[in-house]
PDB file of C-alpha atoms in Angstrom:
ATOM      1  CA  UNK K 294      12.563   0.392  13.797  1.00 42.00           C
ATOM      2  CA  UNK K 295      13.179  -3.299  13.229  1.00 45.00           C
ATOM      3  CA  UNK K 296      11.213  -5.834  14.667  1.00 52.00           C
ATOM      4  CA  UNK K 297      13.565  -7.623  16.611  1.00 58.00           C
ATOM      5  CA  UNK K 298      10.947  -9.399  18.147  1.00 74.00           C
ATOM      6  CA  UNK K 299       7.956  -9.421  20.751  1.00 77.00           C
ATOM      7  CA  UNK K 300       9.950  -9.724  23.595  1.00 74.00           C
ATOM      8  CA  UNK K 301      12.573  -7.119  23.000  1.00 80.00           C
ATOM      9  CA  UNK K 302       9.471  -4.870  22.339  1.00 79.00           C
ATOM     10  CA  UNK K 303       7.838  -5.065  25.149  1.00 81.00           C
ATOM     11  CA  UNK K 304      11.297  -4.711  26.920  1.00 83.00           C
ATOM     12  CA  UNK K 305      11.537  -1.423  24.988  1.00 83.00           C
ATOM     13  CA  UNK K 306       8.297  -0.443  26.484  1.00 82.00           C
ATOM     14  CA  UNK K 307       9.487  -0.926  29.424  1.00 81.00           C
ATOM     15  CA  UNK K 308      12.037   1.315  29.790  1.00 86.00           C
ATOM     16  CA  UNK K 309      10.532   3.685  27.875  1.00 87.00           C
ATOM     17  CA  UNK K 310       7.176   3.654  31.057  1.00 84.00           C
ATOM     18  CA  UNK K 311       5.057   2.782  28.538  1.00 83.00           C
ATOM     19  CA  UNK K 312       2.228  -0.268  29.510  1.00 86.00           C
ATOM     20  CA  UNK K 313       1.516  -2.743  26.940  1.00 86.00           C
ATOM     21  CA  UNK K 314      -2.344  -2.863  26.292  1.00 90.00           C
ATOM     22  CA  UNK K 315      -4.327  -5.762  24.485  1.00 92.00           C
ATOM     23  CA  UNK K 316      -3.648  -3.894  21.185  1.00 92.00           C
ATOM     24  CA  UNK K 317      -0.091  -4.273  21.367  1.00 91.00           C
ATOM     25  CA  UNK K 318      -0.819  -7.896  23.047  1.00 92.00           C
ATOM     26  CA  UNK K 319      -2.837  -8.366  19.576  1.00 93.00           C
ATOM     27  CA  UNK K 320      -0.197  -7.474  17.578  1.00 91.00           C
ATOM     28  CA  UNK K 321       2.294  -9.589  19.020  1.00 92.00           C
ATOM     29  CA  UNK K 322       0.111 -12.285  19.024  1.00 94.00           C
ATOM     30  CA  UNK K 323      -0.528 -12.184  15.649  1.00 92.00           C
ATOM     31  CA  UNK K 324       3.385 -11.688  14.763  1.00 90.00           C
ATOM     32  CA  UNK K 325       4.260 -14.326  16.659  1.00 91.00           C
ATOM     33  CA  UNK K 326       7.091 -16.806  15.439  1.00 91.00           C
ATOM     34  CA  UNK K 327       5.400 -19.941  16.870  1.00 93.00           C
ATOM     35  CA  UNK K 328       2.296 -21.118  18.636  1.00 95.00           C
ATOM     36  CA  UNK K 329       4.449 -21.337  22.387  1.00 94.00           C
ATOM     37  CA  UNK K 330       5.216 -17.533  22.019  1.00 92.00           C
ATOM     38  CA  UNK K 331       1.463 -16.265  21.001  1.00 94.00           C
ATOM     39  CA  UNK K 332       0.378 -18.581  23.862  1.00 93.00           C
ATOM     40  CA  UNK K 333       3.151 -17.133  25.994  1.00 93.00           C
ATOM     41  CA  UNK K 334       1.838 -13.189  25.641  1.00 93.00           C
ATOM     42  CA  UNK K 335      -1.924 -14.470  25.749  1.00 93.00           C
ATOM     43  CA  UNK K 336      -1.120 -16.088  29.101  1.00 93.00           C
ATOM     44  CA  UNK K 337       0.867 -12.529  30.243  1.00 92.00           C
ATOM     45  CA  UNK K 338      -2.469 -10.470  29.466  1.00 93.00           C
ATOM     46  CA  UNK K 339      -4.396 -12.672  31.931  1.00 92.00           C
ATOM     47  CA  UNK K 340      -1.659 -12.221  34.929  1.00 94.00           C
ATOM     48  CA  UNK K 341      -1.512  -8.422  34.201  1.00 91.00           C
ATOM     49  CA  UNK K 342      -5.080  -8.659  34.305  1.00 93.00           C
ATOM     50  CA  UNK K 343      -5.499  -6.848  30.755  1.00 93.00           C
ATOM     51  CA  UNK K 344      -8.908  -6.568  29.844  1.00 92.00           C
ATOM     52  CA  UNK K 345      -9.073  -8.642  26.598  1.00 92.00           C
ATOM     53  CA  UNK K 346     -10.346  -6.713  23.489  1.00 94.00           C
ATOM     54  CA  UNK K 347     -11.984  -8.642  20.447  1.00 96.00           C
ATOM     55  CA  UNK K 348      -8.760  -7.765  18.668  1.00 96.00           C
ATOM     56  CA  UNK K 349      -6.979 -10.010  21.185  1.00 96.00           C
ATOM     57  CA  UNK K 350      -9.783 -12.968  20.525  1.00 97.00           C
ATOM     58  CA  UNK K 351      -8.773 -12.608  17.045  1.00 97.00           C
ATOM     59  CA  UNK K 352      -5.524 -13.157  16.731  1.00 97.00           C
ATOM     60  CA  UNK K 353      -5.502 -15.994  19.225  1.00 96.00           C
ATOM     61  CA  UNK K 354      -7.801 -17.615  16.267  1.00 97.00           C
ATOM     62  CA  UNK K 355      -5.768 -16.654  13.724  1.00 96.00           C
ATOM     63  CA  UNK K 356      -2.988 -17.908  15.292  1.00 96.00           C
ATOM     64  CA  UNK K 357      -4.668 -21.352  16.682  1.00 96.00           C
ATOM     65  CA  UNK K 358      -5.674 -22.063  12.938  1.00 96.00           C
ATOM     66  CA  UNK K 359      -2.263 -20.957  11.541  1.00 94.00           C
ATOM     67  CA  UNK K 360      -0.743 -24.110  13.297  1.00 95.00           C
ATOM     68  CA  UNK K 361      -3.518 -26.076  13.065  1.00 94.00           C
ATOM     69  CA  UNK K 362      -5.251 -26.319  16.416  1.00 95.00           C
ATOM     70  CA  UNK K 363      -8.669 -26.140  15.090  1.00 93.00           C
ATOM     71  CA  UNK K 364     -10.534 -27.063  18.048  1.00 94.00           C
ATOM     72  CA  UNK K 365      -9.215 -24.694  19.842  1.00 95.00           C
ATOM     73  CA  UNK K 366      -9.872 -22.023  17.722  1.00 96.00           C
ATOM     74  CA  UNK K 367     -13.447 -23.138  17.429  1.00 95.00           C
ATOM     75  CA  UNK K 368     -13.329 -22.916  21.779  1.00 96.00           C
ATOM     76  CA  UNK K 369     -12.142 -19.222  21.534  1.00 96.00           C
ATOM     77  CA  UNK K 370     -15.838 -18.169  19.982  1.00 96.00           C
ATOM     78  CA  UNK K 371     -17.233 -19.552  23.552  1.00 95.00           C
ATOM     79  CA  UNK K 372     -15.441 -17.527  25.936  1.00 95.00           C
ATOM     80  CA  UNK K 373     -17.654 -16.238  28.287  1.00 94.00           C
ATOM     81  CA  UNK K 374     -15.644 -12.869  28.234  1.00 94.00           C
ATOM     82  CA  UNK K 375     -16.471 -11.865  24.501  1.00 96.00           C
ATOM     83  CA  UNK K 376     -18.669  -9.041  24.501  1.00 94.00           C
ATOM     84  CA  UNK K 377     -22.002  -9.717  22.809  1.00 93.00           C
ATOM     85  CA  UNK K 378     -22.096  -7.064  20.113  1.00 94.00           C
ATOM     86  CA  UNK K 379     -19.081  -8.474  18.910  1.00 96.00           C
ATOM     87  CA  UNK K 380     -19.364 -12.845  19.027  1.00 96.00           C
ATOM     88  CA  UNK K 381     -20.563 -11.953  15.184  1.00 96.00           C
ATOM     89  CA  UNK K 382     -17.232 -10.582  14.612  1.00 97.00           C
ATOM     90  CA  UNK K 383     -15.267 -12.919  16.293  1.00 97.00           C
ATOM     91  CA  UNK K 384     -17.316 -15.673  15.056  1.00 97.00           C
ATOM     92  CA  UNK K 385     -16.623 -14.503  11.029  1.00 98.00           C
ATOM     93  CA  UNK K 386     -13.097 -14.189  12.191  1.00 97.00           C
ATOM     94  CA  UNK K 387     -12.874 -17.847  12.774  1.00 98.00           C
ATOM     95  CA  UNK K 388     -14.366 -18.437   9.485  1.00 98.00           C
ATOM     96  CA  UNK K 389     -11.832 -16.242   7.450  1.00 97.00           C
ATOM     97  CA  UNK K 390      -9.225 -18.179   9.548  1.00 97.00           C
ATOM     98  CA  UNK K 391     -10.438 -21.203   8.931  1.00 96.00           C
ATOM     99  CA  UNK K 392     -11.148 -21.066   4.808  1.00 97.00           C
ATOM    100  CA  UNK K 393      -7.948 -19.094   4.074  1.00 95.00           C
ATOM    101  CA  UNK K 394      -6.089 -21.957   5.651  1.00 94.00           C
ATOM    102  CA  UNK K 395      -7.989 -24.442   3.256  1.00 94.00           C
ATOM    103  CA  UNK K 396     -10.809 -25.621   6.174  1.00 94.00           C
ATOM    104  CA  UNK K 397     -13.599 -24.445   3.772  1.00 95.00           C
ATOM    105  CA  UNK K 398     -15.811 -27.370   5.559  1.00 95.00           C
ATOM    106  CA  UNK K 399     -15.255 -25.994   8.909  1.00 95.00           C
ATOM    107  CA  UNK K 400     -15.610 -22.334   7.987  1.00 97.00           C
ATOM    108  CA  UNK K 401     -18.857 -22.813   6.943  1.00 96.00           C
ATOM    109  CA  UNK K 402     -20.069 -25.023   9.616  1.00 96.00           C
ATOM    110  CA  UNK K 403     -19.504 -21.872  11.657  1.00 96.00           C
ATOM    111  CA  UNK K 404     -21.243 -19.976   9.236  1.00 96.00           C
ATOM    112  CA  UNK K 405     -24.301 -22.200   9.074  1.00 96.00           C
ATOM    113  CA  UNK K 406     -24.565 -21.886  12.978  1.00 94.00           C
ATOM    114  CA  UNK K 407     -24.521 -18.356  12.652  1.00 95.00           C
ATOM    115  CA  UNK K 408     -27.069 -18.305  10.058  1.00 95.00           C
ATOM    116  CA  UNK K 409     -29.126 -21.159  11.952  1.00 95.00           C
ATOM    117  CA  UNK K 410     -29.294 -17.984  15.192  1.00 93.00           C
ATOM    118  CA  UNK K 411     -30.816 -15.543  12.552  1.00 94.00           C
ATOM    119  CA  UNK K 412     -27.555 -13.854  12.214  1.00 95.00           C
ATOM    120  CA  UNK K 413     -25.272 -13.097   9.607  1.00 95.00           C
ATOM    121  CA  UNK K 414     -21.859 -12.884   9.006  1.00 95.00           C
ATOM    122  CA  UNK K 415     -19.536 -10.235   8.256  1.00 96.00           C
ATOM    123  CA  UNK K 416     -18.875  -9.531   4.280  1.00 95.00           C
ATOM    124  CA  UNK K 417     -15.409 -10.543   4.494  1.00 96.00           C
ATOM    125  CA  UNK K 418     -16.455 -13.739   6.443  1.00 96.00           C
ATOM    126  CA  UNK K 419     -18.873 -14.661   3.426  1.00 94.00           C
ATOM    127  CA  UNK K 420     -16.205 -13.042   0.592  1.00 96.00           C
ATOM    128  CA  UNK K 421     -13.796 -16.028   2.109  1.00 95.00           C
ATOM    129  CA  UNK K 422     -15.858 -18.866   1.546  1.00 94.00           C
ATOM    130  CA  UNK K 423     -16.185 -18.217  -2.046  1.00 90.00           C
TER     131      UNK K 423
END
């Protein structure tokens, strides 16, 4: 199959009776062509009341650093909806985003406020900032 796109996909799924769930959401998100469309399917989760996974939180990051809406990405990691066990997670998600997008400075401001809570990382969080 080609992707020919989030929308057609999920247009697909339609008339196939299959539901979206945040996983595809995710993945669309994170495929997105611009930062309208992954804002677009983030904004569809919340009407159809999709409960959000951490996968979800991710790509939203990933995407909000991608074009350069840093503070935004930085407000993800305070959503009151983020599970606890997995803020750590998110958290070294935004720091990946952030220092493979050449925000070294930022990344590990995050990572000193992790490390500031007693906390640490994820390895591939602290592999980036090297």
């Amino acid at each position: 199959i080609i992707f020919a796109g989030g929308w057609a996909v999920l247009k697909q799924m339609k008339k196939a009776d299959l539901n979206p769930n945040a996983e595809t959401y995710s993945y669309l998100i994170n495929h997105a062509k611009s930062l309208k469309e992954a804002v677009k399917y983030y904004k569809k989760i919340q009407r159809l009341n999709i409960p959000l996974s951490k996968h979800v939180f991710m790509a939203i990051i990933n995407i909000f650093v991608k074009y350069d809406e840093l503070s935004k990405a930085k407000e993800v990691v305070k959503d009151q909806r983020i599970l606890d066990k997995y803020l750590i997670e998110i958290k070294s998600a935004l720091i990946t985003a952030l220092a493979s997008h050449g925000r070294v400075s930022e990344a590990f401001e995050i990572y000193d406020d992790i490390k500031q809570v007693g906390d640490i990382p994820e390895p591939k969080a602290i592999v980036s900032l090297i």
